[in-house]
Coordinates of C-alpha atoms in Angstrom, one line a residue:
Chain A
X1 CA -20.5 -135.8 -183.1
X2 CA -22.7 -138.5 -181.5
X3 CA -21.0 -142.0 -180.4
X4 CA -21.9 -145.3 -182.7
X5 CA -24.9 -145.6 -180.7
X6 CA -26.2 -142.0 -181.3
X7 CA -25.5 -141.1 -178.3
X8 CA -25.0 -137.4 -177.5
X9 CA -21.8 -137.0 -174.9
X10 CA -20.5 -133.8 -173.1
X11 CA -17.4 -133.2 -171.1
X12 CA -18.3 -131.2 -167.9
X13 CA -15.6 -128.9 -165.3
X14 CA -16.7 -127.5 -162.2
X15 CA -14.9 -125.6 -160.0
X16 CA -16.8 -123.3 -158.4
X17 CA -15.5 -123.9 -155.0
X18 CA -13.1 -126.3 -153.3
X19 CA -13.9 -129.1 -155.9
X20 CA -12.6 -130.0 -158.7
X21 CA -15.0 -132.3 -161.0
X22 CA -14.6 -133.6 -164.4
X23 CA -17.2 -135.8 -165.5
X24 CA -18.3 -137.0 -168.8
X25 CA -22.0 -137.6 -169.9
X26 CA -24.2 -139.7 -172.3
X27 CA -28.2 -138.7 -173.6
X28 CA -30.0 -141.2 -175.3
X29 CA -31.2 -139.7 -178.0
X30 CA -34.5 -141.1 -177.8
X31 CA -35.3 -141.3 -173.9
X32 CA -33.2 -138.4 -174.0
X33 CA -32.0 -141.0 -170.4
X34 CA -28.8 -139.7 -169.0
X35 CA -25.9 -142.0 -168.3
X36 CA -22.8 -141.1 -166.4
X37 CA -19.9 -142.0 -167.9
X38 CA -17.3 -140.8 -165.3
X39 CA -17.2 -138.7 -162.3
X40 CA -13.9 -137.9 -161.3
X41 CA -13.4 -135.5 -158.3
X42 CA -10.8 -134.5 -156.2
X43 CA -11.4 -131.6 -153.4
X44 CA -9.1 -129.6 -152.1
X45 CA -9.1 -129.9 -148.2
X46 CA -7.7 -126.9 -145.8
X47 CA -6.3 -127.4 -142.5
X48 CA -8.7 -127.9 -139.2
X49 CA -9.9 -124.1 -137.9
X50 CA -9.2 -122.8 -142.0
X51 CA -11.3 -122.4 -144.8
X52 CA -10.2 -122.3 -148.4
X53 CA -9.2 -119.0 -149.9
X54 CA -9.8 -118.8 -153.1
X55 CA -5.8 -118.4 -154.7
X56 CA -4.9 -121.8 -152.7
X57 CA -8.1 -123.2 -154.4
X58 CA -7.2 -121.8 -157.4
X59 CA -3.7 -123.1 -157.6
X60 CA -5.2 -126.9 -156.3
X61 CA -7.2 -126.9 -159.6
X62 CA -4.8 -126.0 -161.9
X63 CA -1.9 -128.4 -160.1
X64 CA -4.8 -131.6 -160.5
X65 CA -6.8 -130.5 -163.6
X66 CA -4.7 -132.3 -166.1
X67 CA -4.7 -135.5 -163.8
X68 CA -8.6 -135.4 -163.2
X69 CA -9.6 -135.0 -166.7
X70 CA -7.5 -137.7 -168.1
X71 CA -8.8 -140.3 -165.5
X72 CA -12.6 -138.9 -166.4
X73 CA -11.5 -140.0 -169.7
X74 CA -10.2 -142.9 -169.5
X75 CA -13.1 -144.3 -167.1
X76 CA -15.6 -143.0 -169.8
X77 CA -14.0 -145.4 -172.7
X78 CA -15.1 -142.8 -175.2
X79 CA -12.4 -140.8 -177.9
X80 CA -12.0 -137.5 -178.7
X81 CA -14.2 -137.6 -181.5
X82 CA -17.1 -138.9 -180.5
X83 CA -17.4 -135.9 -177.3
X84 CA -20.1 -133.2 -178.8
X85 CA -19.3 -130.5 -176.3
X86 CA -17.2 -129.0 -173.5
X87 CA -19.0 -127.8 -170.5
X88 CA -17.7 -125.9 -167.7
X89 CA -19.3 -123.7 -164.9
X90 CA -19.6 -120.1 -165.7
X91 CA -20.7 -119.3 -162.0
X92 CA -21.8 -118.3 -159.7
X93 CA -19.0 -119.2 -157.2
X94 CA -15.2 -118.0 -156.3
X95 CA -13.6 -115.7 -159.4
X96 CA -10.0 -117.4 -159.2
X97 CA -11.2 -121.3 -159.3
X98 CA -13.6 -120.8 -161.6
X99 CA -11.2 -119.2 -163.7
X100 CA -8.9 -121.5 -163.7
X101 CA -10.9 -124.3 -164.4
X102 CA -12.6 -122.4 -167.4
X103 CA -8.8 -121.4 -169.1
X104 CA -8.4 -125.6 -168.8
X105 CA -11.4 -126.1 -170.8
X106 CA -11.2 -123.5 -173.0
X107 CA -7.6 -125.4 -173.8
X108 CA -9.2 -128.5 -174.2
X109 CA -12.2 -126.9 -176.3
X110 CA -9.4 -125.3 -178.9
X111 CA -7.4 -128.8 -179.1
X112 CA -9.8 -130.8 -179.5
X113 CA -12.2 -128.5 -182.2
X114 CA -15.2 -128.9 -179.7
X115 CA -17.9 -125.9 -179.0
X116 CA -17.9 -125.0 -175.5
X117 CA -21.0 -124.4 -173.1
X118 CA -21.1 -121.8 -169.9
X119 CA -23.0 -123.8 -166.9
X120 CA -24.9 -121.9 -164.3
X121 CA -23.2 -124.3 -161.0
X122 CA -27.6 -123.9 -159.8
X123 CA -29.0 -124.8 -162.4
X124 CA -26.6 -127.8 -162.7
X125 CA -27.4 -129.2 -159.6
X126 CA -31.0 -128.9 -160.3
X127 CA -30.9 -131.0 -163.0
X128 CA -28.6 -133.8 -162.2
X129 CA -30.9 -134.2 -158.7
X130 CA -33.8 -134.5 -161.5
X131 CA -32.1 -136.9 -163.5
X132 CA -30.8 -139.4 -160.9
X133 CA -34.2 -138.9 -158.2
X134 CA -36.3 -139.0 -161.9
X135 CA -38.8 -136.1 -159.4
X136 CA -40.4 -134.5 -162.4
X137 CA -41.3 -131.5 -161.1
X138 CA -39.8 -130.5 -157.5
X139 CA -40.3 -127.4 -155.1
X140 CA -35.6 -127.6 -154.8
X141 CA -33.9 -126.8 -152.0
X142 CA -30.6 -126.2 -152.9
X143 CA -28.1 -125.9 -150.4
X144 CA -24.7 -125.8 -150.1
X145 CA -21.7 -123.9 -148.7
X146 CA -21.9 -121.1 -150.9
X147 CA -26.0 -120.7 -151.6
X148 CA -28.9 -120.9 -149.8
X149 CA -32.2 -121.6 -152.2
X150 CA -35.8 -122.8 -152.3
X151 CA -36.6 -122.9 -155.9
X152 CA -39.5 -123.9 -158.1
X153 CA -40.0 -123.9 -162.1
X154 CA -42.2 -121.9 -163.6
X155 CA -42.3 -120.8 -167.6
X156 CA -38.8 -121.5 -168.6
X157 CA -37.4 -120.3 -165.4
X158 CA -35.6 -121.7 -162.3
X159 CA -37.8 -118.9 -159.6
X160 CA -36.2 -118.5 -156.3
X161 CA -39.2 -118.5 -153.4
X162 CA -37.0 -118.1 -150.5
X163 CA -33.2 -117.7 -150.3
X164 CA -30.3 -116.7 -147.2
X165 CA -30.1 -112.9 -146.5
X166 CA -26.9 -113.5 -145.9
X167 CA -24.3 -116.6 -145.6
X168 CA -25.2 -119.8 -146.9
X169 CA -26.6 -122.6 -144.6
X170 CA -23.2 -124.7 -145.6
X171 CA -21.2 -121.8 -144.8
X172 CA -22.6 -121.2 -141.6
X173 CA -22.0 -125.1 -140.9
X174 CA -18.8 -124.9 -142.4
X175 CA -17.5 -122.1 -140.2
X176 CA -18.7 -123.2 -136.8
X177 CA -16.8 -126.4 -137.7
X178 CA -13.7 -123.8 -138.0
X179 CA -14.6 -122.9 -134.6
X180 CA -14.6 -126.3 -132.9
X181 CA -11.5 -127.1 -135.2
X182 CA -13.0 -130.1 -136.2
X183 CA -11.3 -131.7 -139.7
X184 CA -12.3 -130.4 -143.2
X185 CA -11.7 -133.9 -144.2
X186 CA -13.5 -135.2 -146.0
X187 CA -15.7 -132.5 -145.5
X188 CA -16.7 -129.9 -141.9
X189 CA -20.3 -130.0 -142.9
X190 CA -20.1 -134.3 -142.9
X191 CA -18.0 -134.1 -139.6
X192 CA -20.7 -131.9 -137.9
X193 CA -23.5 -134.6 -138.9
X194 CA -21.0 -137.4 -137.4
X195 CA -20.7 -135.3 -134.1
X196 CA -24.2 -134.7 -133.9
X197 CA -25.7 -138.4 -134.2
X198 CA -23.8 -138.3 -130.3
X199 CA -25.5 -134.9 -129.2
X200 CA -28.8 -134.5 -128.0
X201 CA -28.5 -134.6 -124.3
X202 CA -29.6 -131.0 -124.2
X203 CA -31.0 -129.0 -127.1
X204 CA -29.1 -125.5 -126.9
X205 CA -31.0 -122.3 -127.7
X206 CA -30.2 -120.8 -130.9
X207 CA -31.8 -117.7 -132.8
X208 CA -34.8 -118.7 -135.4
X209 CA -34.4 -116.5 -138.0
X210 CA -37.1 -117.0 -141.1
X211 CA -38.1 -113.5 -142.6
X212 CA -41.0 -114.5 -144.9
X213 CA -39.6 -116.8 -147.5
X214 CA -36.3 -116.2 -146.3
X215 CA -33.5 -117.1 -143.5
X216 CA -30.9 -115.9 -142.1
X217 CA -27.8 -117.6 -141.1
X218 CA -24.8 -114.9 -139.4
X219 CA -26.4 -114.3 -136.2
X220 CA -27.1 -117.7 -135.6
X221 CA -23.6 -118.6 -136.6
X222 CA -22.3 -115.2 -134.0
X223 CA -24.7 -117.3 -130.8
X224 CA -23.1 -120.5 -131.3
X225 CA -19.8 -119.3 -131.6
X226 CA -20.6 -117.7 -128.3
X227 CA -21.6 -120.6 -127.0
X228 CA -18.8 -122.5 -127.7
X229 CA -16.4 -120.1 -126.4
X230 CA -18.6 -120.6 -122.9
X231 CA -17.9 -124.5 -123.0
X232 CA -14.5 -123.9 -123.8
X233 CA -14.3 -121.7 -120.6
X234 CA -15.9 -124.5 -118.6
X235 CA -19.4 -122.7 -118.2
X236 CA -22.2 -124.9 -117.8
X237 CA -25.5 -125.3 -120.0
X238 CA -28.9 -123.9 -119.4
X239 CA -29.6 -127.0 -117.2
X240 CA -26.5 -126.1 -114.8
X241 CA -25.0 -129.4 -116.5
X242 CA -22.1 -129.1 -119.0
X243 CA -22.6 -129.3 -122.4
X244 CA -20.0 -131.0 -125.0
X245 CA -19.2 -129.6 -128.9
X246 CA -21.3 -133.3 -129.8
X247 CA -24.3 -131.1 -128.3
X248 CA -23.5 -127.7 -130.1
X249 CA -23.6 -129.4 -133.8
X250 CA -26.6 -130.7 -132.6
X251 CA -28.2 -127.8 -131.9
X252 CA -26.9 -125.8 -134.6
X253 CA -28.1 -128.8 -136.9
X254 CA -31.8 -128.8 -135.3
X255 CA -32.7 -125.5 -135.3
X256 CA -30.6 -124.5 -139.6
X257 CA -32.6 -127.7 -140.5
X258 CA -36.3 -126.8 -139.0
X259 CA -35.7 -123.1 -140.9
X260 CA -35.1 -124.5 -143.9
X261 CA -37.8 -127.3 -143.7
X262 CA -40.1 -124.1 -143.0
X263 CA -39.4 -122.4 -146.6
X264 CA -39.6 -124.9 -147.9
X265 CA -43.1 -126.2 -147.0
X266 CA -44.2 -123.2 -147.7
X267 CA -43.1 -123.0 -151.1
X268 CA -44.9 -126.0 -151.7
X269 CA -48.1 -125.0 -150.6
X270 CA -47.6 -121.8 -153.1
X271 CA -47.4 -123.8 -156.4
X272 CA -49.1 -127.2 -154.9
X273 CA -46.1 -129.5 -155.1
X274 CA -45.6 -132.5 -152.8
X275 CA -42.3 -133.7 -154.2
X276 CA -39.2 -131.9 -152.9
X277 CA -35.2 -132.3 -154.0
X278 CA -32.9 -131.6 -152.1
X279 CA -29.5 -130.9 -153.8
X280 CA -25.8 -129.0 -152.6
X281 CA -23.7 -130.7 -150.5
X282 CA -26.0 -130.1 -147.2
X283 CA -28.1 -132.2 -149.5
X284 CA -26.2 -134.9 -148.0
X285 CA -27.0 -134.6 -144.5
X286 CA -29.0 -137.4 -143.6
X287 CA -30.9 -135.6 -140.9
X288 CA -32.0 -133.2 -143.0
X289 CA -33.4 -135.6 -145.6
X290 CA -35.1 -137.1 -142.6
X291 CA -36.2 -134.0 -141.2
X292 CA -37.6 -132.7 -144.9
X293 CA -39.0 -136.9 -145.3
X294 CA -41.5 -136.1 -142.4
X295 CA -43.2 -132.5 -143.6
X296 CA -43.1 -134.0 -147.1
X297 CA -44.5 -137.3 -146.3
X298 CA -47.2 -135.0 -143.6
X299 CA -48.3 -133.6 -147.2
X300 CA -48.6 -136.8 -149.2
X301 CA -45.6 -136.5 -150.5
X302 CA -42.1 -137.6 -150.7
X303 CA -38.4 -136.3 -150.5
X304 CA -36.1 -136.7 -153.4
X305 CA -32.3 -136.8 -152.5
X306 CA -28.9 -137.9 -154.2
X307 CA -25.6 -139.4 -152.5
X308 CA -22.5 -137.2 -152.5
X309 CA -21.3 -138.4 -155.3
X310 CA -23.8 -136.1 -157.3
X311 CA -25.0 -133.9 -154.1
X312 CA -21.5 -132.6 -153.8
X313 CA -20.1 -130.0 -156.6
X314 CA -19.4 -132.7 -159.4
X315 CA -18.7 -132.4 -163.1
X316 CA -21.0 -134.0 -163.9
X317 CA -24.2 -132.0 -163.7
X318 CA -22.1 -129.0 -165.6
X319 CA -22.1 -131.7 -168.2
X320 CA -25.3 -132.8 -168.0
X321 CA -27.1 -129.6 -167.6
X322 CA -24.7 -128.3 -170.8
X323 CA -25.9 -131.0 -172.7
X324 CA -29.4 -130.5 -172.3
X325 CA -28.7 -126.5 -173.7
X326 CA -26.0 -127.6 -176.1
X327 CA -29.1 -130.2 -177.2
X328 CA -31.4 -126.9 -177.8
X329 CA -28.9 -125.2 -180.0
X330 CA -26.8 -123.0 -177.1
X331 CA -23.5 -122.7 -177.3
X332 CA -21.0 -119.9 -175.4
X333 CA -18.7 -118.0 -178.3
X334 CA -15.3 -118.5 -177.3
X335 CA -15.0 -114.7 -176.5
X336 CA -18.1 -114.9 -173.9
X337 CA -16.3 -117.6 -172.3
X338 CA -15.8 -115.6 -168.8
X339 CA -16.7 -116.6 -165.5
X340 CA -19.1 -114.6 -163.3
X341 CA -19.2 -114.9 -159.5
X342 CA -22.5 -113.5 -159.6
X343 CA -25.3 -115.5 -161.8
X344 CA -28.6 -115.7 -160.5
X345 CA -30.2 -119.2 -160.9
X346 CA -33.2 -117.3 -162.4
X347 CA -31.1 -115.7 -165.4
X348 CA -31.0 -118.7 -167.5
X349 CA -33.4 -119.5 -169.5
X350 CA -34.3 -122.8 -169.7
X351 CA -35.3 -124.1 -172.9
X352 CA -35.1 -127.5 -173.0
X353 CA -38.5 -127.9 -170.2
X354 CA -41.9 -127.1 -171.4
Chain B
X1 CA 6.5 -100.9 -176.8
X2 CA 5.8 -97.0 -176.8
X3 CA 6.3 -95.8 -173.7
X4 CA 2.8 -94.3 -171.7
X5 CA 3.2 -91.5 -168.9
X6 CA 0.6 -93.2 -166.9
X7 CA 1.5 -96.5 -167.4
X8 CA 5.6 -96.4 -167.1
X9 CA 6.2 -100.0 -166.2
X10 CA 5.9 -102.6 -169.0
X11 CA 6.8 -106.3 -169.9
X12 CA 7.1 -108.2 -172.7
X13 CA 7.1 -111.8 -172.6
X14 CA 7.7 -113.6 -175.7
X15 CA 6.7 -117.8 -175.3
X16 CA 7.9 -120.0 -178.0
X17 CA 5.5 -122.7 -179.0
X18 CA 6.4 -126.0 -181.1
X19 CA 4.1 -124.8 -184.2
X20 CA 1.5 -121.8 -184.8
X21 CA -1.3 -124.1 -184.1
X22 CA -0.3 -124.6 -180.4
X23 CA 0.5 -121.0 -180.2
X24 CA -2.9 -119.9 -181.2
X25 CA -4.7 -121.9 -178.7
X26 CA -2.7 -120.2 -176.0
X27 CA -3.7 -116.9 -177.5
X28 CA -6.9 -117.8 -177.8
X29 CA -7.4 -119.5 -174.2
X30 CA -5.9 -117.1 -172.1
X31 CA -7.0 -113.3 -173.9
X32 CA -10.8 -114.1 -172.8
X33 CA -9.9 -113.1 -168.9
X34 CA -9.9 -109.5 -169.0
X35 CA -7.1 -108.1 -166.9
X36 CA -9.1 -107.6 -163.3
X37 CA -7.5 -104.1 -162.4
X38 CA -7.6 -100.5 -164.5
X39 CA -4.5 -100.3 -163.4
X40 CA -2.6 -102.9 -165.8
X41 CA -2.9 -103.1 -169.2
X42 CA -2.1 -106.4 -171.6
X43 CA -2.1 -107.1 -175.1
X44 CA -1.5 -110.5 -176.9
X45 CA -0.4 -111.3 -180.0
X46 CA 1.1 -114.3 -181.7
X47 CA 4.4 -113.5 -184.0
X48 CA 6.9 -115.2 -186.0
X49 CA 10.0 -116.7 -184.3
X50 CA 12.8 -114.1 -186.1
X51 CA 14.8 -116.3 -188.1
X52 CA 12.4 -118.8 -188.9
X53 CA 9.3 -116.9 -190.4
X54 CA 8.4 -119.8 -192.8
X55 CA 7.0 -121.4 -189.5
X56 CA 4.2 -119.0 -189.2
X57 CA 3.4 -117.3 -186.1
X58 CA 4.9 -119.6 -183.7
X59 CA 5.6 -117.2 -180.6
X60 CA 3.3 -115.7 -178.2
X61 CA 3.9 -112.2 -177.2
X62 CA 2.5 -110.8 -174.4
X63 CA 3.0 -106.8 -173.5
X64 CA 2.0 -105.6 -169.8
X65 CA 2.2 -102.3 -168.8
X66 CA 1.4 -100.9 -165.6
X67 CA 0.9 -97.8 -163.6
X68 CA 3.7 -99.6 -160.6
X69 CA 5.7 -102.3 -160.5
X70 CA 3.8 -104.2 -158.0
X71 CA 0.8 -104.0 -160.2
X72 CA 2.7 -105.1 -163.0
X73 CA 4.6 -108.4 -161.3
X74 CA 1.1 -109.5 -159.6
X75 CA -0.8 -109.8 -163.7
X76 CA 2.7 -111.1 -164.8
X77 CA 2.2 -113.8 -161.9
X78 CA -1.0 -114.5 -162.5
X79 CA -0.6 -114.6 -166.3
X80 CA 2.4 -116.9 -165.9
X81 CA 0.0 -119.7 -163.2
X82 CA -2.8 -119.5 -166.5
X83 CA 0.0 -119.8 -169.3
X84 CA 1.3 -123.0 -167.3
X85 CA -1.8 -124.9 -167.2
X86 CA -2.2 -124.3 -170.9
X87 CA 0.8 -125.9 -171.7
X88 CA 0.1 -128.7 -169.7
X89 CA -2.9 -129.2 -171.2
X90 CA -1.5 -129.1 -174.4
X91 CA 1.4 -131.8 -173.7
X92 CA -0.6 -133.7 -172.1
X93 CA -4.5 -134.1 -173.9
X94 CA -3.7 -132.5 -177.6
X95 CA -5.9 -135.7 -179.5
X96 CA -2.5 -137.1 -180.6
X97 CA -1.3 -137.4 -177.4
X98 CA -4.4 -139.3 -176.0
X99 CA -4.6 -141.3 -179.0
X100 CA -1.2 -142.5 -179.2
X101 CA -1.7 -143.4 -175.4
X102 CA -4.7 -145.1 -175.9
X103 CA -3.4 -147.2 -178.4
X104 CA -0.4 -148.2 -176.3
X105 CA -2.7 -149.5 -173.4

């Protein structure tokens, strides 16, 4: 039931990946304005040269869901009673986290006598970048470690332009970090932008693969891996000089960001946006918000981005982007409430936009 | 449990619960995964505790069977990891409990 002030409020858990979010949101129910109430987080992070499997990550969210979701409600200051709905992310993203995290809600859902609501983890970022940015109507990238994107709205549907044919940008960035064994803390794709800022001396050449609307991301991933294992060896650079790993994330960085920058102008000039979000945790990278801040501004336009603290997998934007269906009358039975590792940003159907 | 030609490995867990209420939300939270391989099969029920039936339905009974015992200790496993977060939810965020701490800060 709505707070004294009206308010509609939604509990949100992600867990699609290596975070665990718990978040709790506010809509005015008149400027239908979204406030956060809490954001809690905590991520689970592998050692240097690993990734995270999905049972480790699985276990990590079950060990800290309990601990996460009481501070998220104690930092909100609302009760119980007051919460309309629990939200939690019905995928896409790993089967055993987002399991976990959905049996934890669907506990919660039961105790507390709440209705709960399945969150695509896309669509979810797309609409907390629209609420914090306030860009109405955005040609998204949305790009993370697990999904690739350029995506515009058209008739009650999120439509992909242009997506990866294979790994995700954040995955490719994720995994050449594994191969430089540089820290997963707090994240490899943030410790690659670090090392970069003191690359540069030599711009390394890197396949450019954009197919039509789309990129792809392995083969330029299998090159730098190649040429890492060269510097490791002691081989020099195209120049004769050597080159250093500071110059490989550079590289790497340039020539992932310039695809994606590519798509996504283009998408633009299909459906004659000039405003584009950015949103995933590569949404963070500064120097792709840069390099996206000069083709928009080029177009008249202007580059919409958040902070990590709603770029990154949050709960958040499963609560906020539950609310907003919970607020058209949708609701998940309690016997639909799976998880799906595959769900298409383009299957839901988004009511609450004109 | 019957026994099953093809499926000759079995369980039963039975999990006691403080009241039927707490019991049902197990069996409610954790029967929506479906079992991921063909190879296991699981039903859940809740029933009463024998000897104190005026209680209601206050255990919850879970019966595996399997086509190997590997296949039956890996859903068992798994089961058990789900079932523990359950109950921690339930000790820890049932309303009472968050009220009663609320009121004490």
């Amino acid at each position: 039931m709505p707070d004294a002030k009206g308010r509609r409020i939604a509990l949100g858990c992600e867990g699609s990946a290596n975070k665990l979010g718990i978040g709790i949101i506010a809509h005015d129910p008149i400027t239908g304005e979204a406030l956060v109430l809490s954001n809690v987080r905590d991520t689970f992070v592998s050692p240097p040269g690993t990734g995270f499997l999905p049972k480790d990550t699985a276990r990590h969210h079950r060990a800290y869901f309990v601990r996460v979701a009481k501070k998220a409600l104690a930092l909100s200051g609302v009760s119980i009673s007051e919460i309309d709905c629990i939200c939690y992310t019905k995928g896409p993203g790993m089967g055993g986290p987002l399991t976990s995290v959905a049996v934890g809600a669907r506990t919660l859902a039961l105790l507390w006598g709440k209705e709960l609501v399945g969150v695509n983890h896309c669509v979810g970022h797309i609409e907390m970048g629209r609420a914090i940015t306030g860009a109405s109507n955005p040609v998204v990238l949305y790009v993370s470690g697990g999904n690739t994107q350029v995506i515009a709205y058209a008739e009650q549907r999120y439509r992909i332009f242009g997506e990866t044919l294979d790994i995700a940008v954040g995955n490719c960035l994720d995994r050449f970090a594994r191969t430089l064994e540089i820290s997963n803390d707090p994240a490899p794709g943030y410790n690659i932008e670090q090392l970069a800022k003191q690359g540069g001396r030599v711009l390394l050449d890197l396949p450019y693969a954009v197919k039509g609307m789309d990129c792809s991301f392995s083969g330029i991933l299998g090159r730098a891996d190649d040429l890492a294992a060269q510097m490791k060896a002691g081989e020099p650079g195209p120049d004769g000089e050597p080159f250093t790993p500071a110059d490989l994330c550079f590289s790497l960085q340039e020539t992932v960001f310039a695809m994606l920058v590519e798509i996504t102008e283009r998408a633009m000039a299909h459906v004659g946006s000039n405003q584009v979000l950015i949103v995933g945790g590569v949404g963070c990278n500064e120097r792709l918000q840069e390099m996206m801040g000069a083709m928009a501004a080029e177009r008249g336009g202007s580059v919409y981005a958040t902070d990590e603290r709603f770029c990154i997998d949050n709960g958040i934007m499963i609560a906020h982007a539950g609310l907003l269906a919970y607020e058209t009358g949708f609701r998940t039975p309690l016997d639909e409430s799976t998880c799906t590792q595959r769900f298409r940003t383009d299957e839901v159907f988004v009511k609450w936009r004109d | 449990m019957a026994t099953d030609d093809n499926f000759p490995c079995s369980l039963t867990l039975r999990v006691p619960f403080p009241d039927a209420r707490l019991a049902s939300v197990a069996l409610q939270a954790l029967r929506v995964d479906k079992e991921l391989s063909g190879l296991v099969k699981r039903e859940l029920s809740t029933v009463a505790s024998p000897g104190s039936e005026h209680a209601g339905e206050t255990v919850l009974q879970v019966d595996y069977k399997a086509t190997t015992n590997r296949m039956l200790r890996v859903a068992v496993n798994s089961f058990m990891d789900s079932l523990a977060l359950v109950l921690e939810v339930q000790e820890e965020m049932d309303v009472d409990v968050i009220e009663s701490e609320k009121a004490s800060i």
